[in-house]
mmCIF file of C-alpha atoms in Angstrom:
data_model
loop_
_atom_site.group_PDB
_atom_site.id
_atom_site.type_symbol
_atom_site.label_atom_id
_atom_site.label_comp_id
_atom_site.label_asym_id
_atom_site.label_seq_id
_atom_site.Cartn_x
_atom_site.Cartn_y
_atom_site.Cartn_z
ATOM 1 C CA MET G 1 7.911 58.739 -7.641
ATOM 2 C CA GLU G 2 6.283 59.138 -4.194
ATOM 3 C CA LYS G 3 8.559 62.037 -3.316
ATOM 4 C CA LEU G 4 7.592 63.818 -6.482
ATOM 5 C CA LYS G 5 3.886 63.505 -5.656
ATOM 6 C CA LEU G 6 4.515 64.785 -2.233
ATOM 7 C CA GLN G 7 6.388 67.811 -3.755
ATOM 8 C CA ILE G 8 3.413 68.416 -6.159
ATOM 9 C CA ASN G 9 0.863 68.225 -3.305
ATOM 10 C CA LEU G 10 3.027 70.981 -1.477
ATOM 11 C CA ILE G 11 2.935 73.128 -4.568
ATOM 12 C CA GLN G 12 -0.732 72.604 -5.254
ATOM 13 C CA THR G 13 -1.719 73.578 -1.678
ATOM 14 C CA LEU G 14 0.325 76.751 -2.059
ATOM 15 C CA CYS G 15 -1.574 77.669 -5.066
ATOM 16 C CA LEU G 16 -4.979 76.837 -3.674
ATOM 17 C CA HIS G 17 -4.354 79.007 -0.728
ATOM 18 C CA LYS G 18 -2.895 81.792 -3.173
ATOM 19 C CA LYS G 19 -0.015 82.432 -0.697
ATOM 20 C CA ILE G 20 2.522 83.105 -3.224
ATOM 21 C CA HIS G 21 2.734 84.583 -6.611
ATOM 22 C CA LYS G 22 4.317 82.752 -9.707
ATOM 23 C CA PHE G 23 7.848 84.058 -9.158
ATOM 24 C CA SER G 24 7.751 82.720 -5.605
ATOM 25 C CA LEU G 25 6.231 79.559 -6.678
ATOM 26 C CA LEU G 26 9.192 79.025 -8.989
ATOM 27 C CA ILE G 27 11.641 79.676 -6.086
ATOM 28 C CA PHE G 28 9.717 77.282 -3.847
ATOM 29 C CA LEU G 29 9.801 74.750 -6.545
ATOM 30 C CA CYS G 30 13.572 74.988 -6.867
ATOM 31 C CA SER G 31 13.866 74.521 -3.114
ATOM 32 C CA LEU G 32 11.921 71.426 -3.123
ATOM 33 C CA ILE G 33 14.036 69.953 -5.971
ATOM 34 C CA PHE G 34 17.141 70.840 -3.975
ATOM 35 C CA PHE G 35 15.862 69.498 -0.835
ATOM 36 C CA SER G 36 14.447 66.280 -2.312
ATOM 37 C CA LYS G 37 17.652 64.537 -1.530
ATOM 38 C CA THR G 38 16.613 64.869 2.173
ATOM 39 C CA SER G 39 13.843 63.557 4.180
ATOM 40 C CA CYS G 40 12.030 66.773 4.103
ATOM 41 C CA SER G 41 9.830 65.460 1.204
ATOM 42 C CA ALA G 42 8.055 63.631 4.004
ATOM 43 C CA LEU G 43 6.622 67.004 5.160
ATOM 44 C CA SER G 44 3.348 68.247 3.865
ATOM 45 C CA PHE G 45 0.765 70.988 4.608
ATOM 46 C CA ASN G 46 -1.869 70.209 7.090
ATOM 47 C CA PHE G 47 0.053 67.055 8.106
ATOM 48 C CA TYR G 48 -2.158 66.712 11.252
ATOM 49 C CA GLY G 49 -5.404 67.316 9.392
ATOM 50 C CA LEU G 50 -6.709 63.919 10.319
ATOM 51 C CA SER G 51 -4.692 62.900 13.364
ATOM 52 C CA CYS G 52 -4.803 66.176 15.089
ATOM 53 C CA PRO G 53 -6.782 68.833 13.326
ATOM 54 C CA THR G 54 -6.374 71.669 15.840
ATOM 55 C CA ALA G 55 -2.802 70.982 16.424
ATOM 56 C CA GLU G 56 -1.563 74.335 14.888
ATOM 57 C CA LEU G 57 -4.341 76.229 16.621
ATOM 58 C CA MET G 58 -3.422 74.785 20.040
ATOM 59 C CA VAL G 59 0.296 75.821 19.451
ATOM 60 C CA LYS G 60 -0.800 79.233 18.315
ATOM 61 C CA ASN G 61 -3.086 79.867 21.325
ATOM 62 C CA THR G 62 -0.306 78.805 23.749
ATOM 63 C CA VAL G 63 2.226 81.084 22.078
ATOM 64 C CA ARG G 64 -0.123 83.985 21.828
ATOM 65 C CA SER G 65 -0.935 83.717 25.595
ATOM 66 C CA ALA G 66 2.770 83.503 26.576
ATOM 67 C CA SER G 67 3.752 86.490 24.337
ATOM 68 C CA SER G 68 0.849 88.684 25.708
ATOM 69 C CA MET G 69 2.225 88.113 29.228
ATOM 70 C CA ASP G 70 5.913 88.555 28.343
ATOM 71 C CA PRO G 71 6.879 90.625 25.298
ATOM 72 C CA THR G 72 10.319 89.049 25.081
ATOM 73 C CA ILE G 73 8.881 85.721 24.124
ATOM 74 C CA PRO G 74 8.643 86.251 20.274
ATOM 75 C CA GLY G 75 12.398 87.095 20.078
ATOM 76 C CA LYS G 76 13.274 84.155 22.368
ATOM 77 C CA LEU G 77 11.279 81.604 20.323
ATOM 78 C CA LEU G 78 12.568 82.782 16.923
ATOM 79 C CA ARG G 79 16.017 82.612 18.249
ATOM 80 C CA LEU G 80 15.325 79.103 19.660
ATOM 81 C CA PHE G 81 14.218 77.862 16.169
ATOM 82 C CA PHE G 82 17.405 79.108 14.530
ATOM 83 C CA HIS G 83 19.663 77.420 17.042
ATOM 84 C CA ASP G 84 17.779 74.253 16.686
ATOM 85 C CA CYS G 85 17.675 74.073 12.939
ATOM 86 C CA PHE G 86 21.322 74.998 12.398
ATOM 87 C CA VAL G 87 22.418 72.119 14.640
ATOM 88 C CA GLU G 88 21.382 68.667 13.617
ATOM 89 C CA GLY G 89 18.420 70.264 11.616
ATOM 90 C CA CYS G 90 14.987 71.182 12.614
ATOM 91 C CA ASP G 91 14.505 68.218 15.024
ATOM 92 C CA ALA G 92 13.987 69.776 18.503
ATOM 93 C CA SER G 93 17.411 68.557 19.563
ATOM 94 C CA ILE G 94 17.992 71.960 21.038
ATOM 95 C CA LEU G 95 15.227 71.019 23.765
ATOM 96 C CA LEU G 96 17.063 67.879 25.195
ATOM 97 C CA GLU G 97 18.366 68.382 28.688
ATOM 98 C CA GLY G 98 21.574 66.768 30.159
ATOM 99 C CA ASN G 99 25.292 67.096 30.301
ATOM 100 C CA GLY G 100 27.001 67.421 26.961
ATOM 101 C CA THR G 101 23.783 68.289 24.998
ATOM 102 C CA GLU G 102 23.432 71.374 22.681
ATOM 103 C CA ARG G 103 21.409 73.141 25.366
ATOM 104 C CA SER G 104 24.438 72.946 27.767
ATOM 105 C CA ASP G 105 26.721 74.672 25.405
ATOM 106 C CA PRO G 106 27.671 78.260 26.580
ATOM 107 C CA ALA G 107 26.471 79.639 23.252
ATOM 108 C CA ASN G 108 22.954 78.322 24.127
ATOM 109 C CA LYS G 109 22.960 79.313 27.779
ATOM 110 C CA SER G 110 21.070 82.587 26.988
ATOM 111 C CA LEU G 111 18.364 80.887 24.897
ATOM 112 C CA GLY G 112 14.726 81.158 26.215
ATOM 113 C CA GLY G 113 11.223 80.206 25.628
ATOM 114 C CA PHE G 114 11.567 76.464 26.480
ATOM 115 C CA SER G 115 8.748 76.527 28.870
ATOM 116 C CA VAL G 116 6.342 77.769 26.115
ATOM 117 C CA ILE G 117 7.252 74.820 23.994
ATOM 118 C CA GLU G 118 6.693 72.422 26.913
ATOM 119 C CA ASN G 119 3.356 74.148 27.804
ATOM 120 C CA ALA G 120 2.177 73.511 24.117
ATOM 121 C CA LYS G 121 3.311 70.047 24.211
ATOM 122 C CA ARG G 122 1.393 69.219 27.343
ATOM 123 C CA VAL G 123 -1.759 70.569 25.805
ATOM 124 C CA LEU G 124 -1.149 68.532 22.729
ATOM 125 C CA GLU G 125 -0.474 65.449 24.622
ATOM 126 C CA ILE G 126 -3.991 65.599 26.349
ATOM 127 C CA PHE G 127 -5.904 65.898 23.133
ATOM 128 C CA CYS G 128 -3.643 64.181 20.677
ATOM 129 C CA PRO G 129 -1.112 61.848 22.641
ATOM 130 C CA SER G 130 2.087 60.868 20.897
ATOM 131 C CA THR G 131 1.153 62.625 17.751
ATOM 132 C CA VAL G 132 2.617 66.071 17.396
ATOM 133 C CA SER G 133 6.371 66.406 17.457
ATOM 134 C CA CYS G 134 8.295 68.919 19.488
ATOM 135 C CA ALA G 135 10.221 69.725 16.301
ATOM 136 C CA ASP G 136 6.993 70.861 14.620
ATOM 137 C CA ILE G 137 5.792 72.842 17.795
ATOM 138 C CA VAL G 138 9.216 74.762 17.751
ATOM 139 C CA ALA G 139 8.805 75.577 13.913
ATOM 140 C CA LEU G 140 5.077 76.614 14.411
ATOM 141 C CA ALA G 141 5.809 78.756 17.329
ATOM 142 C CA ALA G 142 8.561 80.608 15.428
ATOM 143 C CA ARG G 143 6.295 81.034 12.577
ATOM 144 C CA ASP G 144 3.552 82.340 14.892
ATOM 145 C CA VAL G 145 5.572 84.895 16.919
ATOM 146 C CA VAL G 146 6.499 86.560 13.526
ATOM 147 C CA GLU G 147 2.928 87.073 12.619
ATOM 148 C CA PHE G 148 2.055 88.244 16.321
ATOM 149 C CA ALA G 149 4.809 90.762 16.109
ATOM 150 C CA GLY G 150 3.446 92.219 12.775
ATOM 151 C CA GLY G 151 5.191 90.171 10.229
ATOM 152 C CA PRO G 152 3.932 87.943 7.503
ATOM 153 C CA ASN G 153 1.805 84.866 7.977
ATOM 154 C CA VAL G 154 3.828 82.139 6.686
ATOM 155 C CA GLN G 155 2.363 78.555 5.622
ATOM 156 C CA ILE G 156 4.853 75.895 6.527
ATOM 157 C CA PRO G 157 4.757 72.186 5.945
ATOM 158 C CA THR G 158 4.694 69.917 9.100
ATOM 159 C CA GLY G 159 5.595 66.273 9.679
ATOM 160 C CA ARG G 160 9.005 66.689 11.394
ATOM 161 C CA ARG G 161 10.239 64.024 13.678
ATOM 162 C CA ASP G 162 12.142 64.661 16.906
ATOM 163 C CA GLY G 163 15.876 63.844 16.771
ATOM 164 C CA ARG G 164 17.639 61.591 19.322
ATOM 165 C CA ILE G 165 20.998 63.040 19.195
ATOM 166 C CA SER G 166 21.976 66.393 20.902
ATOM 167 C CA LEU G 167 25.771 67.064 21.431
ATOM 168 C CA THR G 168 27.403 70.198 22.584
ATOM 169 C CA THR G 169 30.258 69.393 20.267
ATOM 170 C CA ASN G 170 28.031 70.034 17.233
ATOM 171 C CA VAL G 171 27.090 73.494 18.215
ATOM 172 C CA ARG G 172 30.099 75.854 17.581
ATOM 173 C CA PRO G 173 30.914 74.448 14.090
ATOM 174 C CA ASN G 174 27.249 75.012 13.011
ATOM 175 C CA ILE G 175 26.076 78.370 14.280
ATOM 176 C CA VAL G 176 26.843 81.971 13.380
ATOM 177 C CA ASP G 177 28.640 83.982 16.041
ATOM 178 C CA THR G 178 27.917 87.567 16.478
ATOM 179 C CA SER G 179 31.617 88.511 15.801
ATOM 180 C CA PHE G 180 31.684 86.540 12.417
ATOM 181 C CA THR G 181 33.019 87.976 9.215
ATOM 182 C CA MET G 182 30.988 87.749 5.998
ATOM 183 C CA ASP G 183 33.075 84.951 4.719
ATOM 184 C CA GLN G 184 32.533 83.051 7.849
ATOM 185 C CA MET G 185 28.831 83.491 7.704
ATOM 186 C CA ILE G 186 28.718 82.563 4.129
ATOM 187 C CA ASN G 187 30.524 79.233 4.877
ATOM 188 C CA ILE G 188 27.975 78.338 7.468
ATOM 189 C CA PHE G 189 24.883 79.229 5.385
ATOM 190 C CA THR G 190 26.395 77.374 2.355
ATOM 191 C CA MET G 191 26.986 74.364 4.382
ATOM 192 C CA LYS G 192 23.364 74.329 5.097
ATOM 193 C CA GLY G 193 22.411 74.743 1.483
ATOM 194 C CA LEU G 194 21.190 78.287 2.130
ATOM 195 C CA SER G 195 22.081 81.166 -0.198
ATOM 196 C CA LEU G 196 23.776 84.659 0.383
ATOM 197 C CA ASP G 197 20.294 86.217 -0.132
ATOM 198 C CA ASP G 198 18.931 83.798 2.638
ATOM 199 C CA LEU G 199 21.729 85.101 4.886
ATOM 200 C CA VAL G 200 20.490 88.786 4.457
ATOM 201 C CA ILE G 201 16.831 87.826 4.736
ATOM 202 C CA LEU G 202 17.064 85.755 7.788
ATOM 203 C CA SER G 203 19.355 88.032 9.590
ATOM 204 C CA GLY G 204 16.250 90.306 9.566
ATOM 205 C CA ALA G 205 15.078 88.055 12.578
ATOM 206 C CA HIS G 206 17.200 90.630 14.604
ATOM 207 C CA THR G 207 14.472 93.059 14.038
ATOM 208 C CA ILE G 208 13.038 91.856 17.508
ATOM 209 C CA GLY G 209 14.566 90.362 20.443
ATOM 210 C CA LEU G 210 17.203 91.198 23.045
ATOM 211 C CA ALA G 211 20.978 90.731 23.362
ATOM 212 C CA HIS G 212 23.480 90.436 26.162
ATOM 213 C CA CYS G 213 26.275 92.884 26.353
ATOM 214 C CA ASN G 214 29.081 90.374 25.794
ATOM 215 C CA ALA G 215 27.601 89.745 22.351
ATOM 216 C CA PHE G 216 28.798 93.178 21.184
ATOM 217 C CA SER G 217 30.652 94.987 23.913
ATOM 218 C CA ASP G 218 34.031 94.266 22.214
ATOM 219 C CA ARG G 219 33.202 96.926 19.572
ATOM 220 C CA PHE G 220 33.923 99.857 22.052
ATOM 221 C CA ARG G 221 35.817 100.403 25.286
ATOM 222 C CA VAL G 222 35.215 102.271 28.422
ATOM 223 C CA ASP G 223 38.101 102.608 30.866
ATOM 224 C CA THR G 224 37.942 102.874 34.595
ATOM 225 C CA ASN G 225 37.794 106.757 34.349
ATOM 226 C CA GLY G 226 34.671 106.570 32.010
ATOM 227 C CA ASN G 227 36.598 107.427 28.888
ATOM 228 C CA PHE G 228 34.968 106.090 25.836
ATOM 229 C CA THR G 229 36.728 104.574 22.783
ATOM 230 C CA LEU G 230 35.122 103.354 19.638
ATOM 231 C CA ILE G 231 36.926 100.307 18.481
ATOM 232 C CA ASP G 232 34.665 99.255 15.593
ATOM 233 C CA PRO G 233 34.496 102.208 13.056
ATOM 234 C CA SER G 234 31.549 100.552 11.221
ATOM 235 C CA LEU G 235 29.485 101.485 14.321
ATOM 236 C CA ASP G 236 27.810 104.820 14.895
ATOM 237 C CA LYS G 237 29.680 106.587 17.615
ATOM 238 C CA ALA G 238 26.522 108.085 19.218
ATOM 239 C CA TYR G 239 24.794 104.790 19.062
ATOM 240 C CA ALA G 240 27.917 103.042 20.594
ATOM 241 C CA THR G 241 28.073 105.590 23.317
ATOM 242 C CA GLU G 242 24.509 104.845 24.245
ATOM 243 C CA LEU G 243 25.254 101.116 24.246
ATOM 244 C CA ALA G 244 28.155 101.718 26.571
ATOM 245 C CA LYS G 245 25.792 103.493 28.984
ATOM 246 C CA GLN G 246 23.618 100.445 28.960
ATOM 247 C CA CYS G 247 26.595 98.021 29.364
ATOM 248 C CA PRO G 248 28.753 99.219 32.213
ATOM 249 C CA ALA G 249 32.356 98.120 31.867
ATOM 250 C CA GLY G 250 32.839 94.440 32.430
ATOM 251 C CA ALA G 251 29.054 93.850 32.463
ATOM 252 C CA ALA G 252 28.570 90.265 31.501
ATOM 253 C CA THR G 253 25.537 89.550 33.801
ATOM 254 C CA PRO G 254 22.543 87.665 32.082
ATOM 255 C CA THR G 255 20.149 90.324 33.686
ATOM 256 C CA ILE G 256 21.498 93.174 31.437
ATOM 257 C CA THR G 257 20.061 92.990 27.938
ATOM 258 C CA VAL G 258 19.906 95.477 25.046
ATOM 259 C CA LYS G 259 17.295 95.738 22.349
ATOM 260 C CA ASN G 260 18.359 94.441 18.974
ATOM 261 C CA ASP G 261 16.486 97.159 17.142
ATOM 262 C CA PRO G 262 16.325 100.338 19.232
ATOM 263 C CA GLN G 263 13.586 101.873 17.108
ATOM 264 C CA THR G 264 10.724 99.440 17.125
ATOM 265 C CA PRO G 265 12.044 96.460 19.357
ATOM 266 C CA GLN G 266 8.693 94.540 19.518
ATOM 267 C CA LEU G 267 7.693 94.916 15.825
ATOM 268 C CA PHE G 268 8.756 92.549 13.053
ATOM 269 C CA ASP G 269 9.392 95.165 10.318
ATOM 270 C CA ASN G 270 12.103 96.401 8.115
ATOM 271 C CA GLN G 271 13.559 98.776 10.692
ATOM 272 C CA TYR G 272 16.592 96.391 11.068
ATOM 273 C CA TYR G 273 17.818 97.235 7.568
ATOM 274 C CA LYS G 274 17.281 100.951 7.988
ATOM 275 C CA ASP G 275 19.384 100.583 11.207
ATOM 276 C CA LEU G 276 22.161 98.923 9.276
ATOM 277 C CA ILE G 277 22.264 101.932 6.711
ATOM 278 C CA GLU G 278 22.629 104.178 9.754
ATOM 279 C CA HIS G 279 25.542 102.010 11.017
ATOM 280 C CA LYS G 280 23.414 101.042 14.041
ATOM 281 C CA GLY G 281 23.651 97.288 13.709
ATOM 282 C CA LEU G 282 24.042 95.798 17.027
ATOM 283 C CA PHE G 283 26.439 93.017 16.188
ATOM 284 C CA GLN G 284 29.388 92.979 14.044
ATOM 285 C CA SER G 285 27.664 90.276 12.105
ATOM 286 C CA ASP G 286 24.913 92.737 11.357
ATOM 287 C CA SER G 287 27.078 95.715 10.294
ATOM 288 C CA VAL G 288 28.923 93.684 7.813
ATOM 289 C CA LEU G 289 25.736 93.102 5.739
ATOM 290 C CA PHE G 290 25.829 96.737 4.757
ATOM 291 C CA ASN G 291 29.599 97.190 4.712
ATOM 292 C CA ASP G 292 30.176 94.348 2.218
ATOM 293 C CA VAL G 293 29.391 94.970 -1.463
ATOM 294 C CA ARG G 294 27.995 91.446 -1.932
ATOM 295 C CA THR G 295 25.077 92.123 0.387
ATOM 296 C CA LYS G 296 24.795 95.958 0.588
ATOM 297 C CA GLU G 297 22.322 96.263 -2.281
ATOM 298 C CA LYS G 298 19.873 93.694 -0.846
ATOM 299 C CA VAL G 299 20.048 95.568 2.608
ATOM 300 C CA ILE G 300 19.025 98.896 0.873
ATOM 301 C CA GLU G 301 16.342 97.084 -1.116
ATOM 302 C CA PHE G 302 14.713 95.738 2.142
ATOM 303 C CA ALA G 303 15.102 99.043 3.931
ATOM 304 C CA ASN G 304 13.158 100.756 1.226
ATOM 305 C CA ASP G 305 10.449 98.014 0.683
ATOM 306 C CA GLN G 306 8.940 96.209 3.646
ATOM 307 C CA ASP G 307 6.552 94.217 1.450
ATOM 308 C CA ARG G 308 9.556 92.816 -0.512
ATOM 309 C CA PHE G 309 11.350 91.920 2.748
ATOM 310 C CA PHE G 310 8.163 89.986 4.013
ATOM 311 C CA ARG G 311 7.771 88.072 0.751
ATOM 312 C CA SER G 312 11.445 87.162 0.867
ATOM 313 C CA TRP G 313 11.243 86.276 4.557
ATOM 314 C CA SER G 314 8.226 83.798 3.907
ATOM 315 C CA GLN G 315 10.248 82.068 1.264
ATOM 316 C CA SER G 316 13.579 81.822 3.398
ATOM 317 C CA PHE G 317 11.705 80.854 6.453
ATOM 318 C CA VAL G 318 10.221 77.871 4.715
ATOM 319 C CA ARG G 319 13.715 76.774 3.524
ATOM 320 C CA LEU G 320 15.067 77.191 6.920
ATOM 321 C CA SER G 321 12.342 75.225 8.378
ATOM 322 C CA MET G 322 13.154 72.257 6.087
ATOM 323 C CA LEU G 323 16.835 71.887 7.145
ATOM 324 C CA GLY G 324 17.816 68.374 8.077
ATOM 325 C CA VAL G 325 14.342 67.301 9.132
ATOM 326 C CA LYS G 326 13.971 63.779 10.319
ATOM 327 C CA SER G 327 11.466 61.304 9.176
ATOM 328 C CA GLY G 328 10.459 57.583 9.906
ATOM 329 C CA GLU G 329 12.924 55.632 12.003
ATOM 330 C CA ASP G 330 15.445 58.590 11.916
ATOM 331 C CA GLY G 331 13.290 60.382 14.637
ATOM 332 C CA GLU G 332 10.504 59.843 17.031
ATOM 333 C CA VAL G 333 7.551 61.799 18.549
ATOM 334 C CA ARG G 334 8.579 62.662 22.051
ATOM 335 C CA THR G 335 6.087 62.548 24.805
ATOM 336 C CA SER G 336 8.158 65.244 26.699
ATOM 337 C CA CYS G 337 10.287 67.622 24.720
ATOM 338 C CA SER G 338 13.226 67.672 27.171
ATOM 339 C CA VAL G 339 14.022 63.894 27.130
ATOM 340 C CA ILE G 340 13.922 61.149 24.306
ATOM 341 C CA ASN G 341 11.400 58.405 24.626
#
């Protein structure tokens, strides 16, 4: 009964703020019913209303300041959030340092934005000690950078607790690799309770951010004489040739990066889907979204209607933010995000 009351409170809050229309409300209600089997029902809007009223503002100001000084921060924080939530749930386990942690896995070596989260945590510890979780900071930061980059302002519930488990062995079975096939991606999303539509929608995060050459350089080849060969026919040849110029043969250095979206790299918009239609998806896992009949129609829909993409993103982002959240004794509120208490 208590869980049901919390769910109703979430819905009432959404209605009062007029953030979603009736159809969206129906989808959100279904999401709440699905996730009611998990501890996410402990989340609520304005969770820190009494304990730390300006918590979300402090996070937003810290993220805004960092983003204004470094335009790569939005993409880094959004990617950090995804890698956190898909392994052990949205519990800031990705932030824990040490041998054998998620952060030490090679797949996470290129993650960034950690200092921004730590800076926000330090500010919060001054004004609201031992109150705001690192997990909520990561989620709020990801929410905020989307808005700063021109995307929708999404209302998300808070109250996540920080996890105590972070194992490198949990990383690879739970994250999507850039070389994945559609079936492999569907398996991962289904395992998380996310739908095929969620897969297409959340892939739209690639409308901002940077990528390292080794994440896509197997889609073409340049020999020692400079001769170019297109290996993946789903990739536009002219685009692939340009990528080859940016990524010299054998280049795997972390200092060389390429924009996920070559057209509007710092704007959160629907250009990503337009790129897919033009066969300019940077990763194989991007291109397959347009090449597969199961997702092609949705890609075209978002390419033609940015408002629809934004509405869909808002709903899927909330679902993502509720994956595997911890509550009560299942978690804690760390005083420092990189170590457990």
